[in-house]
Coordinates of C-alpha atoms and ligand atoms in Angstrom, one line a residue:
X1 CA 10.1 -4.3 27.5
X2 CA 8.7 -7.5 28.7
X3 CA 5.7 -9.5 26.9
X4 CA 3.8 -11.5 29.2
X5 CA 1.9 -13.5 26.4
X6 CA 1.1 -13.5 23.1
X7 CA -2.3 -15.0 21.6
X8 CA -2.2 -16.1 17.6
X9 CA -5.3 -17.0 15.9
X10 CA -6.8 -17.0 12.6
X11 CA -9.3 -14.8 11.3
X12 CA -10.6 -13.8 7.5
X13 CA -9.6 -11.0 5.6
X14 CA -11.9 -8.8 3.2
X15 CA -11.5 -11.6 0.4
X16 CA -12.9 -13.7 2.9
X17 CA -9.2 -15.5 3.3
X18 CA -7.6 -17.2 6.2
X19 CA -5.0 -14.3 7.9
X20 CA -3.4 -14.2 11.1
X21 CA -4.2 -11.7 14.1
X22 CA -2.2 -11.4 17.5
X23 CA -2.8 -10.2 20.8
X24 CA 0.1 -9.0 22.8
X25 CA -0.1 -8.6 26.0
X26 CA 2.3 -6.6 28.7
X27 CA 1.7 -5.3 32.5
X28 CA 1.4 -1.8 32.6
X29 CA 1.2 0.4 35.6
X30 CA -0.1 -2.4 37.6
X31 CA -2.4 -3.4 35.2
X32 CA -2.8 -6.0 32.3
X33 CA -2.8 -4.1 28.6
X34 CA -3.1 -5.6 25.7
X35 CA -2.8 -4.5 21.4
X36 CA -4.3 -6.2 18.6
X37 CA -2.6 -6.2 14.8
X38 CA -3.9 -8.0 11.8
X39 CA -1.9 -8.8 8.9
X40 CA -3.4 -8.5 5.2
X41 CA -2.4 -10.3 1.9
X42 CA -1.8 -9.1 -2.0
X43 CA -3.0 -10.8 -4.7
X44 CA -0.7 -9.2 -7.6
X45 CA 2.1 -10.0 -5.4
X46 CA 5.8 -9.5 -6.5
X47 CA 7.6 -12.4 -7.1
X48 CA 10.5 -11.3 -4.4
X49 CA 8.0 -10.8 -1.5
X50 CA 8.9 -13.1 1.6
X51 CA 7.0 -15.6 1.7
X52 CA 3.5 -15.9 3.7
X53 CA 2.5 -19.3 5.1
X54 CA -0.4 -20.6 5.3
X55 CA -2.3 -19.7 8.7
X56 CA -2.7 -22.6 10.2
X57 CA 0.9 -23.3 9.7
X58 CA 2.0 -20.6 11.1
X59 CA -0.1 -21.2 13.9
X60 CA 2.0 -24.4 14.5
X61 CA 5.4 -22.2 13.8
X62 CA 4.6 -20.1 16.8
X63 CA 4.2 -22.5 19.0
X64 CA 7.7 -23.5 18.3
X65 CA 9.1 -20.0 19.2
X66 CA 6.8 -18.1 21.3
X67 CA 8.4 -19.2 24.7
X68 CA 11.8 -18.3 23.4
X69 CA 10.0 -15.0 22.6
X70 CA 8.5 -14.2 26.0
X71 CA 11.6 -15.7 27.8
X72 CA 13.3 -12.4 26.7
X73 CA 13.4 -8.4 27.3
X74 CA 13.5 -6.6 24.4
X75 CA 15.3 -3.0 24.4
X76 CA 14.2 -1.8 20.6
X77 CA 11.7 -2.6 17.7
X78 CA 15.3 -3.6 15.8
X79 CA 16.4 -6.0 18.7
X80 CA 13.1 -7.2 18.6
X81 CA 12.9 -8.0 14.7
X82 CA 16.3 -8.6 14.4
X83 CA 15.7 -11.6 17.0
X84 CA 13.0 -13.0 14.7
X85 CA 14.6 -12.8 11.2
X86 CA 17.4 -15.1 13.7
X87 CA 15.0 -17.6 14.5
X88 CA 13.7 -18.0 10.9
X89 CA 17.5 -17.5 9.6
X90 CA 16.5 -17.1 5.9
X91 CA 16.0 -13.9 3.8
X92 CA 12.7 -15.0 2.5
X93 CA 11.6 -15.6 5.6
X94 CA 10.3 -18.8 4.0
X95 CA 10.6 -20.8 7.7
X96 CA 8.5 -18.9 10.1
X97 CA 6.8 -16.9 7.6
X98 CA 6.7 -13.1 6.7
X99 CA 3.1 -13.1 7.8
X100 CA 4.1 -14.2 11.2
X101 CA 6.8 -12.6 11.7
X102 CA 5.2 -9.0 10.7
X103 CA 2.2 -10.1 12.6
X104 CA 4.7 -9.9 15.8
X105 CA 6.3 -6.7 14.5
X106 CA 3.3 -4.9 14.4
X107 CA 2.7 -6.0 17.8
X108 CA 5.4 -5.0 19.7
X109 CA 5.6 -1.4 17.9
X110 CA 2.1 -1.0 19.1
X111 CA 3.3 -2.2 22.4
X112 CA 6.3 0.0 22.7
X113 CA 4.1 3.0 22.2
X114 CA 1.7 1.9 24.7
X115 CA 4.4 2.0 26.9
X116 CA 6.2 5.2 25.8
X117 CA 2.8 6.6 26.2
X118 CA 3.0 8.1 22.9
X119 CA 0.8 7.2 19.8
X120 CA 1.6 5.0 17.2
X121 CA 2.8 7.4 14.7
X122 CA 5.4 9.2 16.9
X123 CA 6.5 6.1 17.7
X124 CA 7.2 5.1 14.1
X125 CA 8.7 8.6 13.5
X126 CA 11.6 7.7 16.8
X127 CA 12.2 4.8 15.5
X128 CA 12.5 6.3 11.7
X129 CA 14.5 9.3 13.3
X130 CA 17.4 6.4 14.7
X131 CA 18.4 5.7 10.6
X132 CA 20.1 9.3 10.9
X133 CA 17.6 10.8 8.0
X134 CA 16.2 13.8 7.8
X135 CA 13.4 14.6 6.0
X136 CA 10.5 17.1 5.6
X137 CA 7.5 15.1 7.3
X138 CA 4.3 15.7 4.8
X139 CA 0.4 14.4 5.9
X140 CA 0.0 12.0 3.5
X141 CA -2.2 12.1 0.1
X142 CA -4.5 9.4 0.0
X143 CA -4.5 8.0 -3.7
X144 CA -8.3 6.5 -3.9
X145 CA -8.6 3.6 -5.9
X146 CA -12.0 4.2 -7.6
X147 CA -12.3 1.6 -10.7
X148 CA -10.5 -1.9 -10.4
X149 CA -9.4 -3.9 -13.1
X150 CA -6.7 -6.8 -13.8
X151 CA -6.1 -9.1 -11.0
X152 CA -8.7 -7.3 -8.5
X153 CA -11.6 -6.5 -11.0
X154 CA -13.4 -9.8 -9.9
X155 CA -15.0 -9.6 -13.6
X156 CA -12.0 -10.0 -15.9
X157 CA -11.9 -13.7 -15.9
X158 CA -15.4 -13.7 -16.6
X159 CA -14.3 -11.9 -19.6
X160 CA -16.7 -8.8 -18.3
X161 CA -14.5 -6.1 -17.6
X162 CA -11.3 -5.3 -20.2
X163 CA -9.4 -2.6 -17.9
X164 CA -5.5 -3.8 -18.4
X165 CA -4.9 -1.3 -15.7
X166 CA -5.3 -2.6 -12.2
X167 CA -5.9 0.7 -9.8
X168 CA -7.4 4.1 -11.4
X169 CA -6.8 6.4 -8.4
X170 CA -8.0 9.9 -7.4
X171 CA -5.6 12.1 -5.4
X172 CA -6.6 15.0 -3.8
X173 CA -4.9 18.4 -4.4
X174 CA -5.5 20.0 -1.3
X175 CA -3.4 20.1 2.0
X176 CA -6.3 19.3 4.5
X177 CA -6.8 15.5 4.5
X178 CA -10.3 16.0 5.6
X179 CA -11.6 18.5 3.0
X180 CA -9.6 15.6 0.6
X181 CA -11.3 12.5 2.3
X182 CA -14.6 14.4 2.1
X183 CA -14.2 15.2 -1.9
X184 CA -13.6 11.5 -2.6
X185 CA -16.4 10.1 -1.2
X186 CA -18.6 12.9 -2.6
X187 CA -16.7 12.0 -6.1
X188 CA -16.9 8.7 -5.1
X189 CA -21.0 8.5 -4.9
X190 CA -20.9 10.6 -7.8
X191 CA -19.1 8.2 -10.1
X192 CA -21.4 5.3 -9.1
X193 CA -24.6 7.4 -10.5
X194 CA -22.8 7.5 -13.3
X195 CA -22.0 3.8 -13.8
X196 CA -25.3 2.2 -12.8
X197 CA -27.0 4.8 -15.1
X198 CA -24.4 3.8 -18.3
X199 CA -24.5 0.5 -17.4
X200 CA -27.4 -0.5 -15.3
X201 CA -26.7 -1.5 -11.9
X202 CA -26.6 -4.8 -12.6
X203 CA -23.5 -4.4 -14.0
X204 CA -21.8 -2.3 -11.6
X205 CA -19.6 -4.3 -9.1
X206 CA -17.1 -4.1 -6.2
X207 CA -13.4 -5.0 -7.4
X208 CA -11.3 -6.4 -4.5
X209 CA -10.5 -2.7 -3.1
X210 CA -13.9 -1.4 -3.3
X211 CA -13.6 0.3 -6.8
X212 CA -16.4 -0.1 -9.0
X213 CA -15.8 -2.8 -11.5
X214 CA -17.9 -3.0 -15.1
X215 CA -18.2 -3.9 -18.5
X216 CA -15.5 -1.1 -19.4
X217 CA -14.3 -1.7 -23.4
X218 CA -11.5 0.0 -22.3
X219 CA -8.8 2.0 -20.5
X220 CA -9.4 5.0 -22.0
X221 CA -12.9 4.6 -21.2
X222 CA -12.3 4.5 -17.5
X223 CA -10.1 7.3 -17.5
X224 CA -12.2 9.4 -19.8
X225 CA -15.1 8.9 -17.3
X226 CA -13.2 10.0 -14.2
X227 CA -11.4 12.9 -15.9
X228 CA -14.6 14.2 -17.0
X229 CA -16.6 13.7 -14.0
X230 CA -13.7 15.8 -12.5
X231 CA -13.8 18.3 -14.9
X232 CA -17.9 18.8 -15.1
X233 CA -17.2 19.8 -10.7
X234 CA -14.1 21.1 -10.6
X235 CA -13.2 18.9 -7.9
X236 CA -9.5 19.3 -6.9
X237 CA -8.7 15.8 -8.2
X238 CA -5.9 14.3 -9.8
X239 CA -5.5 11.0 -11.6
X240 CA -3.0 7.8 -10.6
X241 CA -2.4 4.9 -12.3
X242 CA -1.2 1.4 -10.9
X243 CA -0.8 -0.5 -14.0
X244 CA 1.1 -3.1 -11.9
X245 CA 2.7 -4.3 -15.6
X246 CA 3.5 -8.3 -14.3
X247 CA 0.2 -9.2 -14.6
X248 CA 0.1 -8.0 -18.2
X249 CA 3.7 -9.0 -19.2
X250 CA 3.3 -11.5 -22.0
X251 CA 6.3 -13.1 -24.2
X252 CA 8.4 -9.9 -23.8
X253 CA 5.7 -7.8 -24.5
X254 CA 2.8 -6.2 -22.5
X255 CA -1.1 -7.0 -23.6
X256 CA -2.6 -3.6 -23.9
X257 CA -6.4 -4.3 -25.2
X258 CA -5.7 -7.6 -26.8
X259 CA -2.6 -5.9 -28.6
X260 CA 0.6 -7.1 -27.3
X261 CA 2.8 -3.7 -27.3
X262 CA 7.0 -3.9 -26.7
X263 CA 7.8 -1.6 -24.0
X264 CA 8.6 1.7 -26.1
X265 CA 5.1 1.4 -27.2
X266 CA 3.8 0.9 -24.0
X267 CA 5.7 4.5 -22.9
X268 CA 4.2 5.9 -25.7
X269 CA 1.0 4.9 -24.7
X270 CA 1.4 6.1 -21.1
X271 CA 2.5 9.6 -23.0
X272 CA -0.2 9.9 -24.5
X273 CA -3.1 8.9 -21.7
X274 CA -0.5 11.2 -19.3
X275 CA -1.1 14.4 -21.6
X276 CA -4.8 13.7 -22.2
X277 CA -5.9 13.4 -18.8
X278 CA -3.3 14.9 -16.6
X279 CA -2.2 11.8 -15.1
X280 CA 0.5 12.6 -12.0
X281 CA 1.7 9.4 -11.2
X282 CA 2.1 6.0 -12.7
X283 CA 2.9 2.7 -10.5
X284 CA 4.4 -0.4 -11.9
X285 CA 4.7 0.8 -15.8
X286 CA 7.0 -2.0 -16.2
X287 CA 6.8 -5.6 -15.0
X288 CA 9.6 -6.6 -11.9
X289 CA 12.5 -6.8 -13.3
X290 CA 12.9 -4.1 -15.9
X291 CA 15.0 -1.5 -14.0
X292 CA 16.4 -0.2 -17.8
X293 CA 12.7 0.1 -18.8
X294 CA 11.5 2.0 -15.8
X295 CA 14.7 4.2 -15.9
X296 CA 13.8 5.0 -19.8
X297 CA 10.7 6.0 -18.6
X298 CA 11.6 8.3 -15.9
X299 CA 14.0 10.2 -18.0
X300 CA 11.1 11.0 -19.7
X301 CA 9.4 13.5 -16.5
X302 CA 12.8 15.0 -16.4
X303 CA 10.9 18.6 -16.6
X304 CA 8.2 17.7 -14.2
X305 CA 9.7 17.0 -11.4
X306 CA 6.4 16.3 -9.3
X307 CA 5.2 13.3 -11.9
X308 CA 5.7 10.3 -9.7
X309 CA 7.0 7.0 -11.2
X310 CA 6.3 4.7 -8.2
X311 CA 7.8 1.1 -8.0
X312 CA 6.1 -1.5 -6.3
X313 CA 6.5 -5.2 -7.6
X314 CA 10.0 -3.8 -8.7
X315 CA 11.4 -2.8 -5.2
X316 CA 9.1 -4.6 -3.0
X317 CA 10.4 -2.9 0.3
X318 CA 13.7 -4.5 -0.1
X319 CA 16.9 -2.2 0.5
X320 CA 19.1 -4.4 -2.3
X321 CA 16.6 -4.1 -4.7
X322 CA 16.0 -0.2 -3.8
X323 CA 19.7 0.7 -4.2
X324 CA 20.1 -1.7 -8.0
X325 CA 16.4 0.8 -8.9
X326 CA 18.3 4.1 -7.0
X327 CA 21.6 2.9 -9.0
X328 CA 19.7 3.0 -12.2
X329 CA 17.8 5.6 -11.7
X330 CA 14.5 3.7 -11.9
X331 CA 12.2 5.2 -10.2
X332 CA 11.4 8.5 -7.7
X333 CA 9.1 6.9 -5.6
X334 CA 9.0 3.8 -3.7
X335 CA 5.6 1.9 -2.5
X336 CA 6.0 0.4 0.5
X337 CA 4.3 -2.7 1.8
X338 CA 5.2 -3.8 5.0
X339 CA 3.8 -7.4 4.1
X340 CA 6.6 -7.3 1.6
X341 CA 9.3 -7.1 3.5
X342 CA 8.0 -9.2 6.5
X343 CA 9.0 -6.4 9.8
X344 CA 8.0 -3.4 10.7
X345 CA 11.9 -1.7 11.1
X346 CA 13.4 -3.7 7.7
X347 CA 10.8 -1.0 6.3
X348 CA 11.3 1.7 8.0
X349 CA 15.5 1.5 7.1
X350 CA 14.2 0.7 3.2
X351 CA 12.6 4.3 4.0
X352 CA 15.6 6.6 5.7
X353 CA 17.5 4.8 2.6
X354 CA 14.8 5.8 0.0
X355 CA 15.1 9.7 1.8
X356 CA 18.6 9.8 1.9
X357 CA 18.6 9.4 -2.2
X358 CA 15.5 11.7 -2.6
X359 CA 12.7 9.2 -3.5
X360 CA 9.4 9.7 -2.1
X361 CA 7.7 6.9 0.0
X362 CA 3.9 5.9 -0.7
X363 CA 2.3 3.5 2.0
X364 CA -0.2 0.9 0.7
X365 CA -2.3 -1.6 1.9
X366 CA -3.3 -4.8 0.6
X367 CA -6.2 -6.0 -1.8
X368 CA -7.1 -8.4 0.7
X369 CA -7.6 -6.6 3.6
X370 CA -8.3 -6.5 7.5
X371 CA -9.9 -3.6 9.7
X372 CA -6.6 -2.9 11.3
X373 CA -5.5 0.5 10.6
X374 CA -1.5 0.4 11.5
X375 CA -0.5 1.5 7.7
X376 CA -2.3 5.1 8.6
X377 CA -0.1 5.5 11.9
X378 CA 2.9 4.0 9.4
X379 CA 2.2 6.8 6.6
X380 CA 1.7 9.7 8.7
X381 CA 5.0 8.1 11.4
X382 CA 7.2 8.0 8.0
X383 CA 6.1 11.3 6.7
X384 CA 5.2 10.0 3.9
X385 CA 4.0 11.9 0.3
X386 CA 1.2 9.4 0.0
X387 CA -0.7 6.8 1.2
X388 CA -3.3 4.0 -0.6
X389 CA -5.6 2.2 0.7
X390 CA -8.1 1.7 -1.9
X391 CA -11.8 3.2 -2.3
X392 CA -13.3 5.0 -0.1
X393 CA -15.7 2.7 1.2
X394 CA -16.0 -0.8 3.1
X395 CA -14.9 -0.9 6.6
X396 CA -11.5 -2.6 6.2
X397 CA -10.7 0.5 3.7
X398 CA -12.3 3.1 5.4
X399 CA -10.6 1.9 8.9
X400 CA -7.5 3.3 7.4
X401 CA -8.6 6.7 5.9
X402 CA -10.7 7.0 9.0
X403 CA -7.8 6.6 11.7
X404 CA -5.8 9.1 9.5
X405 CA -8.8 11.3 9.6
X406 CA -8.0 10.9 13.8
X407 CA -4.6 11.8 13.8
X408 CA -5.1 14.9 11.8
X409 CA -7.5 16.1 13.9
X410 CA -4.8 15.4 16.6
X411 CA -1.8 16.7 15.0
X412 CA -4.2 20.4 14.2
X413 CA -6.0 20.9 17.6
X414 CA -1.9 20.5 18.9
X415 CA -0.8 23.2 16.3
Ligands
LIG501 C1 -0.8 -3.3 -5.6 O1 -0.4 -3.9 -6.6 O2 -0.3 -2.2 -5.3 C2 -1.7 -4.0 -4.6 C3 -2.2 -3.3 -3.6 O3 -2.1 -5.2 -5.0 P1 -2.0 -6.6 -4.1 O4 -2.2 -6.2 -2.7 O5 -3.1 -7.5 -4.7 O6 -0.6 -7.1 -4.4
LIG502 MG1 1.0 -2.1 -7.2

């Protein structure tokens, strides 16, 4: 496939942040097309991400490589991002960027499936298909991150909200993603009554991914809201956890309401919040690199095989850092970020890989996000058991849960 041009230019993300969009554009039929991708950006990011340059940087890192780019024809997404991680020659992609490079990534596999006349999804499923996997395609949970708190509460530094925890997610128990998308945002309205009447809305904010954020005295406190509020309407809902442990992980130890707890602690604590309010899946427990205390953990959901323990900061969509966690048995489910990993078929091999040892896959977005909804084609392309992409509100959240809304609609009026 040939690109005729490629416009880069900076725009801002949710966090109101400098990001990068491009415009790709081909000749199609006669005619001029053209795909626009976005890319977003963490702020509890893993300390073996690639790196992201700043935008205007990057800007000037394009111009360096962009005729080298169009001077070529591209057969495959791999020949493709296999030509970029070449030009950048590093494997933190540290010299063009893993924002730019992704950025590009995205925009070709959007281009491809222009030109295969076939929507994004399927696309991603061919090109997930050519790893040699085979797995069970699901339509993906959404995990709906309600209440926010450590790095994306917005409040904590103001010493206003105490939640160690960063994501306290509601997933859906039911099999059609709309009746599910439908529940959350009922739940979702629901909980905010709630808040603004226990705290007074003045004290009820956004967090970064659109949860509520407030003067919470504690964990349990959050989670004994939600599980109740469940309860009272018998919603089929189900609690998740990203505790993403880094941010908490102080002088060996993890600060758990002021307390500093050592990490056998900590499990007992997750035992214990697990049991009382039927918790089914935990991310980051652990900080980044404690594959032994993650693998201590796991042991412990033996029995339950559905119990997810998901690994984020630990894996960060890297294959050698998958197969040390598959090695040691760290995990069973794998978050994947595409921004970690810097192109869109390094992920989608970190995937077949994850398959072919029986982990799960869970698609996320970032905190700071843009309205481009290429993770929802991504989730639903991969199969994947679940997907998060925060609360369900604000555009540049709802873009996502909205475009998977689409394809299901799609994929049912088909079947
Ligand atoms: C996460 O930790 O899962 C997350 C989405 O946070 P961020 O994008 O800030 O890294
Ligand atoms: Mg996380």
């Amino acid at each position: 496939m040939r690109i005729k041009d490629i416009h880069l230019k900076v725009i801002l993300d949710s966090r109101g942040q400098s990001t990068l969009e491009a415009e790709f554009f081909a000749e199609l039929k006669g005619e001029t097309k053209s795909v626009i991708s976005s890319v977003p950006s963490g702020k509890s990011k893993g300390s073996y991400e690639v790196v992201f340059l700043e935008p205007q940087l990057a800007l000037e890192k394009f111009d360096q490589v962009k005729e080298k780019i169009l001077a070529r024809d591209f057969v495959s997404q791999k020949e493709f991002d296999d030509f970029l991680i070449s030009l950048d020659g590093t494997s933190s992609k540290k010299i063009l960027g893993g924002n730019l490079i992704l950025v590009l990534s995205m925009g070709f596999a959007r281009l491809s499936a222009l030109f295969q006349g076939i929507p994004l999804y399927q696309y991603l499923r061919k090109e997930l298909e050519g790893f040699e996997v085979s797995f069970i395609p699901v339509f993906p949970f959404p995990f709906f991150n309600v209440i926010n708190g450590g790095a994306h509460s917005g409040l904590r530094n103001e010493g206003k909200n105490f939640l160690d925890f960063q994501e306290f997610q509601i997933i859906p128990q039911v099999k059609d993603y709309s009746v599910g998308l439908s529940v959350a945002q009922e739940f979702y309205k629901k909980l905010q009554r709630f808040l603004e009447e226990k705290f007074s809305k003045d004290q009820v904010f956004l967090g970064d991914e659109a949860g509520f954020s407030c003067p919470f005295s504690s964990n349990e406190e959050a989670l004994e809201i939600i599980f109740e509020l469940i309860k009272k309407a018998h919603y089929p809902l189900k609690i998740g956890l990203d505790i993403a442990a880094s941010q908490i992980f102080e002088k060996g130890g993890y600060r758990i309401g002021g307390k500093l707890l050592s990490s056998s602690q900590l499990a007992d604590y997750y035992k214990d919040l697990i049991n009382r309010y039927e918790i089914i899946s935990i991310e980051d427990p652990f900080f980044e690199d404690s594959f032994d205390d993650f693998s201590n953990f796991l042991s412990l959901f033996k029995d339950a095989s559905n119990f997810l323990v998901i690994a984020d900061d630990l894996t960060v969509t890297n294959k050698e850092r998958l197969t040390t966690a598959i090695t040691k048995k760290s995990a069973n489910a794998i978050l994947i970020k595409l921004t970690q990993i810097g192109t869109v078929s390094e992920a989608l091999e970190v995937v077949a890989f994850a398959y072919k040892n029986n982990w799960k896959a869970v698609v996320s977005h970032r905190s700071g996000e843009t309205l481009d909804d290429f993770i929802a084609d991504f989730a639903v392309g991969i199969g994947a058991w679940g997907i998060k992409a925060g609360a369900p509100a604000k555009p540049e959240r709802m873009a996502k849960y909205y475009r998977l809304l689409e394809i299901w609609q799609e994929i049912n009026q088909k079947s």
